[in-house]
Amino acid sequence: MEELRPLLLSIAYRMLGTFGDAEDVVQEAYLRLHREPDVVSPKAFLTTVTTRLAIDQLRSARRQREQYFGPWLPEPAVDEYVDLADRAALSDSLSTAFLVVLERLSPDQRAVFLLGDVFGYSYDELAGILCKTPASCRQLAVRARRRIADNRPRFDASPHERDELVRRFTAAAQEGELDSLVELLAPDVTFTGDGGGKGGFPRPVHGAGNVARLLIGAFGKFRELTTEPVHVGGQPALRIHDHSDRTVAIWSFVVVEGRITAIHGIVNPDKLTHVQPSGHHAQPSAHHVQPSRHADDER
């Protein structure tokens, strides 16, 4: 049954946005399976239990996140910390920007959207997992897609163009070139930082000028640190680490029409344990995702 763990971790992480909670949910699902010797389909059982536990956990976590200091961001799924066998399967459903959009959905909407549109489950399968009718699942999916369509980040640049833009961004920020940096940012760019009360960024910063000044100040503090290009869910990012290779920040970027439109910076050390050199094993597999079978529902 262990071959199912990557799939289950992928579902749980996308539901919860945290690796530790995802692993706990999946482990509990396996424990329940071992207590049910007569299960006919272990995959269906494990997927159902994982999803239901994740929904319950998400409801509880949302109440806790209301007390969180500053913006709450999901733990970054850094591609370079996924096993090579899984890297080809990475998709933008693991990007920080996309997971932030998923936070706008109810737990049931999130489950239906992820299982249906990302993992390819049918409405009949969703109905069994969520104890709802197929029609109810269809309605949840339509509402979820509409909300996502209004907020989903666009990734219209090629990987090379995105990486090159972030390289120029890094050079301008490190050199303190305000005008050059502003040129790389969209006028309405937003920087959202998650320090969890252990770092700066108590609220988002808006506008190219404001964000550029913030970034130059931040990079001034990074002079003793090393900046390394990485990717989060296939999108460009920076891993910032100290002389001992300890990760102190992950910044991920959204690039649209040749400019950076959003930056998500995670400096809360509790959210960076899985991107430390000794913590590669904590990264859930991206797992292969299926195209949506429900594309006609909104027509």
Coordinates of N, CA and C in Angstrom, one line a residue, residues 14-163:
R14 N -2.1 19.8 -0.9 CA -2.8 20.8 -1.7 C -4.1 21.2 -0.9
M15 N -4.6 20.3 -0.1 CA -5.8 20.7 0.8 C -5.3 21.6 1.9
L16 N -4.2 21.3 2.5 CA -3.8 22.0 3.8 C -2.8 23.0 3.7
G17 N -1.9 22.9 2.7 CA -0.8 23.9 2.5 C 0.3 23.7 3.5
T18 N 0.3 22.7 4.3 CA 1.4 22.4 5.2 C 1.8 20.9 5.2
F19 N 3.1 20.7 5.2 CA 3.7 19.4 5.0 C 3.4 18.5 6.2
G20 N 3.7 19.0 7.4 CA 3.5 18.3 8.6 C 2.1 17.8 8.8
D21 N 1.1 18.7 8.6 CA -0.3 18.3 8.7 C -0.7 17.3 7.6
A22 N -0.1 17.4 6.4 CA -0.4 16.5 5.4 C 0.1 15.1 5.7
E23 N 1.3 15.0 6.3 CA 1.9 13.7 6.7 C 1.1 13.1 7.8
D24 N 0.6 13.9 8.8 CA -0.2 13.4 9.9 C -1.5 12.8 9.4
V25 N -2.1 13.5 8.4 CA -3.4 13.1 7.9 C -3.2 11.7 7.2
V26 N -2.2 11.6 6.3 CA -2.0 10.4 5.6 C -1.6 9.3 6.5
Q27 N -0.8 9.5 7.5 CA -0.5 8.5 8.5 C -1.7 8.0 9.2
E28 N -2.6 8.9 9.6 CA -3.8 8.4 10.3 C -4.7 7.6 9.3
A29 N -4.7 8.0 8.0 CA -5.5 7.2 7.1 C -4.9 5.7 7.0
Y30 N -3.6 5.6 7.0 CA -3.0 4.2 7.0 C -3.4 3.5 8.2
L31 N -3.3 4.1 9.4 CA -3.7 3.5 10.6 C -5.1 2.9 10.6
R32 N -6.0 3.7 10.0 CA -7.4 3.3 10.0 C -7.6 2.1 9.0
L33 N -6.8 2.2 7.9 CA -6.8 1.0 7.0 C -6.4 -0.3 7.7
H34 N -5.4 -0.2 8.5 CA -4.9 -1.4 9.2 C -5.9 -1.9 10.2
R35 N -6.8 -1.1 10.6 CA -7.9 -1.5 11.5 C -9.1 -2.1 10.8
E36 N -9.0 -2.0 9.4 CA -10.2 -2.5 8.6 C -9.7 -3.6 7.7
P37 N -9.6 -4.8 8.1 CA -9.0 -5.8 7.3 C -9.8 -6.2 6.1
D38 N -11.1 -5.9 6.0 CA -12.0 -6.3 5.0 C -12.1 -5.3 3.9
V39 N -11.3 -4.3 3.8 CA -11.4 -3.2 2.8 C -11.2 -3.8 1.4
V40 N -12.1 -3.6 0.5 CA -12.0 -4.2 -0.9 C -11.0 -3.4 -1.7
S41 N -11.1 -2.0 -1.7 CA -10.2 -1.2 -2.5 C -9.4 -0.2 -1.5
P42 N -8.2 -0.6 -1.2 CA -7.4 0.2 -0.3 C -7.2 1.7 -0.9
K43 N -7.1 1.8 -2.2 CA -6.9 3.1 -2.8 C -8.1 4.0 -2.5
A44 N -9.3 3.5 -2.8 CA -10.5 4.3 -2.5 C -10.7 4.6 -1.0
F45 N -10.4 3.6 -0.2 CA -10.5 3.8 1.3 C -9.5 4.9 1.7
L46 N -8.3 4.8 1.3 CA -7.2 5.8 1.7 C -7.5 7.2 1.2
T47 N -7.9 7.3 -0.1 CA -8.3 8.6 -0.6 C -9.4 9.2 0.1
T48 N -10.5 8.4 0.4 CA -11.6 8.9 1.1 C -11.3 9.4 2.5
V49 N -10.6 8.6 3.2 CA -10.2 9.0 4.6 C -9.3 10.2 4.6
T50 N -8.3 10.2 3.7 CA -7.4 11.3 3.6 C -8.1 12.6 3.4
T51 N -9.0 12.6 2.4 CA -9.8 13.8 2.0 C -10.7 14.2 3.2
R52 N -11.4 13.3 3.8 CA -12.3 13.7 4.9 C -11.5 14.3 6.1
L53 N -10.4 13.6 6.4 CA -9.5 14.1 7.5 C -9.0 15.5 7.2
A54 N -8.6 15.7 5.9 CA -8.0 17.0 5.5 C -9.1 18.1 5.6
I55 N -10.3 17.8 5.2 CA -11.4 18.7 5.3 C -11.6 19.1 6.8
D56 N -11.6 18.2 7.7 CA -11.8 18.4 9.1 C -10.6 19.3 9.6
Q57 N -9.4 18.9 9.2 CA -8.2 19.6 9.7 C -8.2 21.1 9.1
L58 N -8.7 21.2 7.9 CA -8.7 22.6 7.3 C -9.7 23.5 8.0
R59 N -10.8 22.9 8.4 CA -11.8 23.7 9.2 C -11.2 24.2 10.5
S60 N -10.5 23.3 11.2 CA -9.9 23.7 12.4 C -8.7 24.6 12.2
A61 N -7.9 24.4 11.2 CA -6.8 25.3 10.9 C -7.2 26.7 10.6
R62 N -8.3 26.8 9.9 CA -8.8 28.2 9.5 C -9.1 29.0 10.7
R63 N -9.7 28.4 11.7 CA -9.9 29.1 13.0 C -8.6 29.6 13.6
Q64 N -7.6 28.7 13.6 CA -6.3 29.1 14.1 C -5.6 30.1 13.3
R65 N -5.8 30.1 12.0 CA -5.1 31.1 11.1 C -5.7 32.5 11.3
E66 N -6.9 32.6 11.8 CA -7.5 33.9 12.1 C -6.7 34.6 13.2
Q67 N -6.0 33.9 14.0 CA -5.2 34.4 15.1 C -3.7 34.6 14.7
Y68 N -3.4 34.2 13.5 CA -2.0 34.2 13.0 C -1.5 35.6 12.8
F69 N -0.2 35.9 13.2 CA 0.3 37.2 13.1 C 0.7 37.5 11.6
G70 N 0.0 38.5 11.0 CA 0.3 38.8 9.6 C -0.3 37.9 8.6
P71 N 0.0 38.0 7.4 CA -0.5 37.1 6.3 C -0.1 35.7 6.5
W72 N -1.0 34.8 6.3 CA -0.7 33.3 6.3 C -0.4 32.8 4.9
L73 N 0.7 32.2 4.6 CA 1.0 31.6 3.3 C 1.3 30.1 3.5
P74 N 1.0 29.3 2.5 CA 1.3 27.9 2.6 C 2.8 27.7 2.6
E75 N 3.2 26.6 3.2 CA 4.6 26.2 3.1 C 5.1 26.0 1.7
P76 N 6.2 26.5 1.2 CA 6.6 26.4 -0.2 C 7.0 25.0 -0.6
A77 N 6.4 24.6 -1.7 CA 6.7 23.3 -2.3 C 7.9 23.5 -3.4
V78 N 9.1 23.5 -2.9 CA 10.2 23.8 -3.7 C 10.6 22.6 -4.6
D79 N 10.5 22.9 -5.9 CA 10.7 21.7 -6.9 C 12.0 21.0 -6.7
E80 N 13.1 21.7 -6.4 CA 14.4 21.1 -6.2 C 14.5 20.2 -5.1
Y81 N 13.5 20.2 -4.2 CA 13.4 19.3 -3.1 C 12.5 18.1 -3.3
V82 N 12.0 18.0 -4.5 CA 11.2 16.8 -4.9 C 12.1 15.8 -5.6
D83 N 11.8 14.5 -5.4 CA 12.6 13.5 -6.0 C 12.6 13.7 -7.5
L84 N 13.7 13.4 -8.2 CA 13.8 13.6 -9.6 C 12.7 12.9 -10.4
A85 N 12.3 11.8 -9.9 CA 11.3 11.0 -10.6 C 10.0 11.7 -10.7
D86 N 9.8 12.7 -9.8 CA 8.5 13.4 -9.7 C 8.5 14.7 -10.4
R87 N 9.7 15.2 -10.8 CA 9.8 16.6 -11.2 C 9.0 16.9 -12.4
A88 N 9.0 15.9 -13.4 CA 8.2 16.2 -14.6 C 6.8 16.3 -14.4
A89 N 6.3 15.9 -13.2 CA 4.8 15.9 -13.0 C 4.4 17.2 -12.3
L90 N 5.4 18.1 -11.9 CA 5.0 19.3 -11.2 C 4.1 20.2 -12.1
S91 N 3.2 20.9 -11.4 CA 2.3 21.7 -12.1 C 2.0 23.0 -11.3
D92 N 1.3 24.0 -11.9 CA 1.1 25.2 -11.1 C 0.2 25.0 -10.0
S93 N -0.4 23.8 -9.8 CA -1.3 23.6 -8.7 C -0.4 23.5 -7.4
L94 N 0.9 23.5 -7.5 CA 1.8 23.5 -6.3 C 2.4 24.9 -6.1
S95 N 2.1 25.9 -7.0 CA 2.7 27.2 -6.8 C 2.1 27.9 -5.6
T96 N 2.9 28.7 -4.9 CA 2.4 29.5 -3.8 C 1.2 30.3 -4.2
A97 N 1.3 31.0 -5.3 CA 0.2 31.9 -5.8 C -1.1 31.1 -5.9
F98 N -1.1 29.9 -6.5 CA -2.3 29.1 -6.7 C -2.8 28.6 -5.4
L99 N -2.0 28.1 -4.5 CA -2.4 27.7 -3.2 C -3.1 28.8 -2.4
V100 N -2.6 30.0 -2.6 CA -3.2 31.2 -1.9 C -4.6 31.4 -2.4
V101 N -4.8 31.2 -3.7 CA -6.2 31.3 -4.3 C -7.1 30.2 -3.7
L102 N -6.6 29.0 -3.5 CA -7.4 27.9 -2.9 C -7.9 28.3 -1.5
E103 N -7.2 29.1 -0.8 CA -7.6 29.5 0.5 C -9.0 30.3 0.5
R104 N -9.4 30.8 -0.7 CA -10.6 31.5 -0.8 C -11.8 30.5 -0.9
L105 N -11.6 29.2 -1.1 CA -12.6 28.2 -1.2 C -13.0 27.7 0.1
S106 N -14.3 27.2 0.2 CA -14.7 26.4 1.4 C -13.9 25.1 1.4
P107 N -13.8 24.4 2.5 CA -13.1 23.1 2.5 C -13.7 22.1 1.5
D108 N -15.1 22.0 1.4 CA -15.7 21.1 0.4 C -15.4 21.5 -1.0
Q109 N -15.5 22.8 -1.3 CA -15.2 23.3 -2.6 C -13.7 23.0 -3.0
R110 N -12.8 23.2 -2.0 CA -11.4 22.9 -2.3 C -11.2 21.4 -2.6
A111 N -11.9 20.5 -1.8 CA -11.7 19.1 -2.1 C -12.3 18.7 -3.4
V112 N -13.5 19.2 -3.8 CA -14.1 18.8 -5.1 C -13.2 19.4 -6.2
F113 N -12.7 20.6 -6.1 CA -11.9 21.1 -7.2 C -10.6 20.4 -7.4
L114 N -9.9 20.1 -6.3 CA -8.6 19.4 -6.4 C -8.8 18.0 -6.9
L115 N -9.7 17.3 -6.3 CA -9.9 15.9 -6.7 C -10.4 15.8 -8.1
G116 N -11.3 16.7 -8.5 CA -11.9 16.6 -9.8 C -11.0 17.2 -10.9
D117 N -10.6 18.5 -10.7 CA -9.9 19.2 -11.7 C -8.4 18.9 -11.8
V118 N -7.8 18.6 -10.7 CA -6.4 18.3 -10.6 C -6.1 16.8 -10.7
F119 N -6.8 16.0 -10.0 CA -6.5 14.6 -9.9 C -7.4 13.7 -10.8
G120 N -8.4 14.3 -11.4 CA -9.2 13.6 -12.4 C -10.3 12.7 -11.9
Y121 N -10.8 12.9 -10.7 CA -11.9 12.0 -10.1 C -13.2 12.5 -10.7
S122 N -14.1 11.5 -11.0 CA -15.4 11.7 -11.5 C -16.3 12.2 -10.4
Y123 N -17.5 12.8 -10.9 CA -18.5 13.3 -9.9 C -19.0 12.1 -9.1
D124 N -19.2 10.9 -9.7 CA -19.6 9.8 -8.9 C -18.6 9.4 -7.8
E125 N -17.4 9.4 -8.2 CA -16.3 9.1 -7.2 C -16.3 10.2 -6.1
L126 N -16.4 11.5 -6.5 CA -16.4 12.5 -5.5 C -17.6 12.4 -4.6
A127 N -18.7 12.0 -5.1 CA -19.9 11.8 -4.2 C -19.7 10.8 -3.1
G128 N -19.0 9.7 -3.5 CA -18.7 8.7 -2.5 C -17.7 9.2 -1.5
I129 N -16.7 9.9 -1.9 CA -15.7 10.4 -1.0 C -16.3 11.4 0.0
L130 N -17.1 12.3 -0.5 CA -17.6 13.4 0.3 C -19.0 13.2 0.9
C131 N -19.6 12.0 0.7 CA -21.0 11.7 1.2 C -22.0 12.7 0.7
K132 N -21.9 13.1 -0.6 CA -22.8 14.0 -1.3 C -23.3 13.3 -2.5
T133 N -24.3 14.0 -3.2 CA -24.8 13.5 -4.5 C -23.8 14.0 -5.6
P134 N -23.8 13.3 -6.7 CA -23.0 13.9 -7.8 C -23.4 15.3 -8.2
A135 N -24.7 15.6 -8.2 CA -25.2 16.9 -8.5 C -24.7 17.9 -7.6
S136 N -24.6 17.6 -6.3 CA -24.1 18.6 -5.3 C -22.6 18.8 -5.6
C137 N -21.9 17.7 -5.9 CA -20.4 17.9 -6.2 C -20.2 18.8 -7.5
R138 N -21.1 18.6 -8.4 CA -21.0 19.4 -9.6 C -21.2 20.9 -9.3
Q139 N -22.2 21.2 -8.4 CA -22.4 22.6 -8.0 C -21.2 23.1 -7.3
L140 N -20.7 22.4 -6.4 CA -19.5 22.8 -5.7 C -18.3 23.1 -6.6
A141 N -18.2 22.2 -7.6 CA -17.1 22.4 -8.6 C -17.3 23.7 -9.4
V142 N -18.5 23.9 -9.8 CA -18.8 25.1 -10.7 C -18.5 26.4 -9.8
R143 N -18.9 26.4 -8.6 CA -18.7 27.6 -7.7 C -17.2 27.8 -7.5
A144 N -16.5 26.7 -7.3 CA -15.1 26.7 -7.0 C -14.3 27.3 -8.2
R145 N -14.7 26.8 -9.4 CA -14.0 27.2 -10.6 C -14.3 28.7 -10.9
R146 N -15.5 29.2 -10.6 CA -15.8 30.6 -10.9 C -14.9 31.5 -9.9
R147 N -14.8 31.0 -8.7 CA -14.0 31.8 -7.7 C -12.6 31.8 -8.1
I148 N -12.1 30.6 -8.5 CA -10.7 30.5 -8.9 C -10.4 31.3 -10.2
A149 N -11.3 31.3 -11.2 CA -11.2 32.0 -12.4 C -11.0 33.5 -12.2
D150 N -11.7 34.0 -11.1 CA -11.6 35.4 -10.8 C -10.2 35.8 -10.2
N151 N -9.5 34.8 -9.6 CA -8.4 35.1 -8.8 C -7.1 34.4 -9.2
R152 N -7.3 33.4 -10.1 CA -6.1 32.5 -10.4 C -5.0 33.3 -11.1
P153 N -3.8 33.1 -10.7 CA -2.7 33.8 -11.3 C -2.4 33.3 -12.7
R154 N -2.1 34.2 -13.6 CA -1.7 33.8 -15.0 C -0.2 33.6 -15.1
F155 N 0.1 32.5 -15.8 CA 1.5 32.2 -16.0 C 1.7 32.2 -17.5
D156 N 1.8 33.4 -18.1 CA 1.9 33.4 -19.6 C 3.3 33.5 -20.1
A157 N 4.3 33.7 -19.3 CA 5.7 33.8 -19.8 C 6.3 32.4 -19.9
S158 N 7.3 32.2 -20.8 CA 7.9 30.9 -20.8 C 8.8 30.7 -19.6
P159 N 9.2 29.5 -19.3 CA 10.1 29.3 -18.1 C 11.4 30.1 -18.2
H160 N 12.0 30.1 -19.4 CA 13.2 30.9 -19.6 C 13.0 32.4 -19.4
E161 N 11.9 32.9 -19.9 CA 11.6 34.4 -19.7 C 11.4 34.7 -18.2
R162 N 10.7 33.8 -17.5 CA 10.4 34.0 -16.1 C 11.7 34.0 -15.3
D163 N 12.6 33.0 -15.6 CA 13.8 32.8 -14.8 C 14.7 34.0 -15.1

